[in-house]
């Protein structure tokens, strides 16, 4: 053994007569190339939703540059309006960089102009959560009065909601003739005998529904159709207003064929985390008693996720384009049949 060690030392001395440290020795420049395969679990950390800010694949200010898998015409023309506040600049920019690019028309609704974007500046006494219904009424009427012919569908979203636009457009193709038919879509909640859609997960009206709503207000029925209350619950109020039309327009079940929700009112992470055993008194179980738990909560082609940060929107864009989220797969699980 001593002789072998001596030979090794001598060999090293011959190859390295100057006694250089290993990191300064010449290296073989030969490159070996092999196919790189992405795996979804490389994008996920331990946690219900599976990401944290340290694993975001792009810098916060980097614009998303991937291609959209469905055209802007699929499902019809989509007008998107975003409820926001002047200080939410990062969220506004994230929407413009990600899913907002795939609306046929997009504008923000705020008390001040959003830099670099179309804005409908509302007339309210002050910026407050209590002014949401007032802002919403003005925005819906702005859509009716100035943009009715621009859209087959009209989407109201919060500035902390992310939309998988190809999944949304694919879903909208299942509804025929939105210019002649009433449709009212979103995440259905029930409050006593009344059903409404979560404003956070997005509210969608067909062209025909918006037209009927606007005409009712125009016919001196504003006080009858739109309540005068100052409230943050614009989601419940718009549902109440549509229920007053004759015939009424009511919320429908928007779950997939397996009973999983497409519109996620408390956000993807929360919906996957919550269980009845863990928190039996959690408000969601009374508002959405049909809700499933764990990964079964949400469609693998889910459409929207509320409470999404600016970083989260860019992450969702990447994860979706890699086929790792809302693309027919469970996180870290097998692919499902490609069906909505």
C-alpha atoms as one frame of an Amber mdcrd trajectory, in Angstrom:
protein
   0.000   0.000   0.000   2.844   2.395   0.804   4.363   1.733  -2.654   1.025
   2.472  -4.380   0.590   5.772  -2.487   4.146   6.747  -3.440   3.478   5.985
  -7.099   0.303   8.115  -7.008   2.165  11.025  -5.462   4.931  10.759  -8.055
   2.379  10.613 -10.858   0.726  13.716  -9.527   4.084  15.403  -9.311   4.875
  14.640 -12.946   1.494  16.049 -14.110   1.826  19.010 -11.802   5.518  19.823
 -11.553   4.800  23.326 -10.241   2.648  21.988  -7.406  -0.396  24.074  -8.433
  -3.637  23.693  -6.473  -6.230  21.475  -8.221  -8.477  24.351  -9.290  -5.643
  25.885 -11.347  -4.770  22.720 -13.240  -5.743  22.463 -16.952  -9.066  20.763
 -17.585 -10.362  18.618 -20.380 -12.493  20.902 -22.600 -14.553  18.053 -24.010
 -18.319  18.668 -23.632 -20.857  15.898 -23.367 -24.351  16.926 -24.495 -27.521
  15.191 -23.417 -31.205  16.008 -23.727 -32.506  18.173 -20.882 -35.947  17.203
 -19.592 -37.933  19.428 -17.272 -39.800  17.816 -14.425 -42.638  19.503 -12.624
 -41.236  18.577  -9.232 -38.224  20.747 -10.009 -40.576  23.724  -9.871 -42.266
  22.848  -6.584 -41.345  23.239  -2.948 -42.928  21.532   0.034 -46.337  23.140
   0.597 -49.931  22.980  -0.477 -49.577  25.260  -3.473 -45.991  24.334  -4.010
 -44.059  27.516  -4.601 -42.276  30.234  -2.749 -40.714  33.489  -3.835 -37.195
  32.028  -3.926 -38.228  29.583  -6.630 -39.869  32.049  -8.995 -38.249  31.372
 -12.352 -38.041  34.975 -13.493 -37.154  38.302 -11.985 -40.075  40.369 -10.796
 -39.624  42.931 -13.558 -39.113  40.499 -16.422 -41.953  40.492 -18.915 -43.533
  37.187 -19.793 -42.664  36.282 -23.366 -44.134  32.830 -23.940 -46.689  32.200
 -26.640 -50.366  31.777 -25.958 -51.729  28.339 -26.811 -55.112  29.611 -27.918
 -56.021  32.513 -30.132 -57.656  35.713 -28.980 -60.754  34.715 -30.933 -61.409
  31.407 -29.205 -64.593  31.605 -27.177 -65.399  35.067 -28.550 -64.162  38.567
 -27.798 -63.398  39.112 -24.135 -63.488  42.516 -22.440 -61.692  42.481 -19.075
 -61.996  45.127 -16.388 -59.824  45.064 -13.295 -60.847  46.471  -9.924 -57.764
  48.149  -8.463 -56.389  50.890  -6.228 -53.741  53.528  -7.053 -51.078  51.958
  -4.826 -51.291  48.462  -6.349 -48.756  49.173  -9.084 -46.937  45.818  -8.922
 -50.161  43.837  -9.340 -51.299  46.043 -12.212 -48.027  45.499 -14.053 -48.088
  41.744 -13.410 -51.555  41.513 -14.982 -50.390  43.486 -18.016 -47.336  41.224
 -18.342 -49.219  37.928 -17.972 -52.877  37.017 -18.428 -54.136  40.509 -19.253
 -52.342  40.387 -22.608 -54.834  37.786 -23.747 -57.964  39.879 -23.300 -59.297
  41.470 -26.464 -59.713  44.643 -24.441 -58.576  45.451 -20.908 -58.977  48.451
 -18.668 -58.464  49.170 -14.991 -61.108  50.668 -12.710 -59.632  53.005 -10.128
 -59.888  56.450  -8.588 -56.701  57.463 -10.451 -55.172  56.831 -13.857 -53.044
  53.672 -14.061 -49.756  54.532 -15.743 -49.421  53.082 -19.226 -52.829  51.423
 -19.264 -56.404  52.260 -20.190 -58.255  53.322 -17.053 -61.849  54.104 -16.220
 -61.585  56.639 -13.407 -64.614  56.265 -11.160 -66.409  59.071  -9.367 -66.530
  58.108  -5.697 -66.192  60.150  -2.523 -62.999  58.394  -1.444 -60.947  55.269
  -2.121 -62.130  52.565   0.248 -63.164  48.928   0.294 -66.635  50.175   1.212
 -66.782  51.821  -2.219 -66.441  48.557  -4.163 -70.118  48.309  -5.054 -70.229
  51.939  -6.196 -67.106  51.416  -8.317 -68.560  48.197  -9.700 -71.875  49.787
 -10.700 -70.094  52.524 -12.600 -67.766  50.032 -14.279 -70.557  47.727 -15.453
 -72.444  50.698 -16.890 -69.256  51.912 -18.571 -69.000  48.510 -20.259 -72.629
  48.768 -21.362 -72.485  52.348 -22.587 -69.033  52.405 -24.217 -67.886  48.829
 -24.890 -70.959  46.662 -25.405 -70.137  45.994 -29.058 -66.519  45.179 -28.226
 -67.259  41.989 -26.371 -69.084  38.693 -26.398 -68.068  38.308 -22.758 -67.297
  40.777 -19.971 -64.971  39.766 -17.149 -64.675  41.574 -13.829 -61.542  40.661
 -11.836 -59.720  41.839  -8.740 -56.110  42.924  -9.192 -54.946  39.953  -7.092
 -56.593  37.314  -9.266 -54.771  35.269 -11.902 -56.548  33.729 -14.903 -55.473
  30.793 -17.041 -56.741  32.411 -20.198 -56.538  29.412 -22.510 -58.583  27.371
 -20.023 -61.097  30.206 -19.728 -61.449  30.596 -23.473 -61.804  26.853 -23.937
 -64.518  26.829 -21.264 -66.363  29.715 -22.927 -66.602  27.710 -26.155 -69.037
  25.404 -24.334 -71.584  28.262 -24.160 -73.284  29.110 -27.442 -74.454  32.484
 -28.724 -73.416  34.801 -25.863 -74.874  37.765 -27.784 -78.324  36.205 -27.720
 -78.207  34.171 -24.502 -77.945  35.011 -20.816 -74.861  33.645 -19.055 -73.540
  34.542 -15.619 -70.382  32.632 -14.606 -67.935  32.389 -11.693 -67.420  30.561
  -8.384 -70.836  30.009  -6.868 -71.391  30.635  -3.166 -74.636  30.352  -1.275
 -75.726  32.625   1.521 -79.029  31.440   2.913 -81.456  31.276  -0.008 -79.311
  33.524  -2.197 -76.589  32.385  -4.597 -73.835  34.641  -5.879 -70.357  34.416
  -7.356 -67.139  35.199  -5.530 -65.948  38.552  -6.808 -62.364  37.580  -6.074
 -62.438  34.604  -8.432 -63.950  36.690 -11.222 -67.439  37.461 -12.507 -68.334
  36.914 -16.164 -71.404  38.241 -17.975 -72.380  37.415 -21.516 -73.034  40.259
 -23.958 -76.772  39.579 -23.772 -76.830  39.674 -19.965 -74.925  42.950 -19.814
 -77.223  44.425 -22.458 -80.321  43.487 -20.458 -78.801  44.868 -17.255 -77.894
  48.165 -18.913 -81.304  48.522 -20.531 -83.023  47.957 -17.193 -80.978  50.725
 -15.616 -81.651  53.010 -18.601 -85.383  52.519 -18.189 -85.384  54.534 -14.948
 -85.039  51.346 -12.961 -81.600  52.162 -11.564 -82.768  52.340  -7.986 -84.720
  49.129  -8.407 -81.938  47.199 -10.153 -78.890  48.585  -8.353 -79.086  48.881
  -4.591 -77.974  52.207  -3.101 -76.056  50.639  -0.237 -72.379  51.436   0.282
 -70.787  48.016   0.610 -67.730  45.981  -0.293 -69.945  43.025  -1.327 -70.253
  43.963  -4.980 -70.249  40.258  -5.867 -73.431  39.626  -3.896 -74.964  42.894
  -5.131 -74.484  42.194  -8.858 -76.053  38.760  -8.362 -78.987  40.397  -6.568
 -79.356  42.940  -9.393 -79.396  40.258 -12.086 -81.980  38.281 -10.128 -84.353
  41.269 -10.426 -84.424  41.118 -14.227 -87.413  39.536 -15.900 -86.653  36.744
 -16.476 -83.923  36.643 -13.823 -80.316  35.700 -14.565 -79.071  33.325 -11.883
 -75.702  31.723 -11.022 -75.066  28.248 -12.418 -72.776  25.412 -11.422 -69.386
  25.931 -13.098 -67.597  22.868 -11.704 -66.009  20.286 -13.985 -67.390  16.809
 -14.650 -65.762  15.471 -11.482 -67.331  18.156  -9.313 -64.118  20.146  -8.887
 -64.152  23.928  -8.976 -62.706  25.915 -11.863 -62.881  29.343 -10.183 -60.962
  29.420  -6.894 -62.351  32.072  -4.586 -59.871  31.614  -1.741 -56.902  30.899
  -3.991 -55.237  27.695  -5.134 -53.095  27.251  -2.027 -55.959  27.729   0.411
 -58.371  25.526  -1.523 -55.846  22.675  -1.554 -54.964  23.079   2.104 -58.346
  23.307   3.792 -60.020  20.205   5.188 -63.161  19.841   7.249 -61.272  17.757
   9.805 -58.739  20.549  10.252 -61.236  23.443  10.447 -64.863  22.348  10.522
 -66.076  25.901  11.201 -64.221  27.441   8.249 -66.637  29.768   6.426 -66.084
  28.119   3.029 -67.905  24.924   4.049 -71.156  26.831   4.620 -70.811  29.045
   1.552 -69.659  26.174  -0.668 -70.881  22.940   0.962 -70.215  20.924  -2.188
 -66.488  21.821  -2.116 -64.075  18.889  -2.146 -60.848  18.747  -0.160 -57.152
  18.462  -0.953 -56.120  18.075  -4.577 -59.676  17.039  -5.419 -60.841  20.577
  -4.643 -59.857  22.043  -7.948 -60.094  21.178 -11.610 -56.785  20.272 -13.207
 -57.857  22.814 -15.836 -58.707  25.467 -13.266 -59.418  28.959 -14.579 -58.797
  31.519 -11.840 -57.040  31.828  -8.487 -57.755  34.686  -6.082 -55.195  36.140
  -3.642 -52.303  35.819  -6.086 -49.284  38.086  -5.672 -47.468  39.754  -8.561
 -44.704  37.130  -8.218 -47.323  34.380  -8.106 -48.860  35.523 -11.393 -45.528
  35.209 -13.166 -44.926  31.835 -11.541 -48.339  30.550 -12.629 -47.567  31.671
 -16.189 -44.348  29.651 -16.213 -45.798  26.607 -14.465 -48.720  26.528 -16.887
 -46.550  26.888 -19.967 -44.351  24.034 -18.728 -47.528  21.950 -18.403 -47.134
  21.719 -14.626 -50.216  23.611 -13.410 -53.808  23.861 -14.680 -52.763  21.817
 -17.696 -54.417  18.473 -16.962 -51.973  17.291 -14.287 -51.986  17.063 -10.532
 -48.920  18.649  -8.921 -46.271  15.919  -8.782 -48.863  13.478 -10.099 -49.898
  11.656 -13.270 -51.474  13.382 -16.229 -55.222  13.118 -16.597 -57.132  12.716
 -19.851 -57.190  16.038 -21.693 -60.790  16.929 -21.021 -62.495  19.905 -19.438
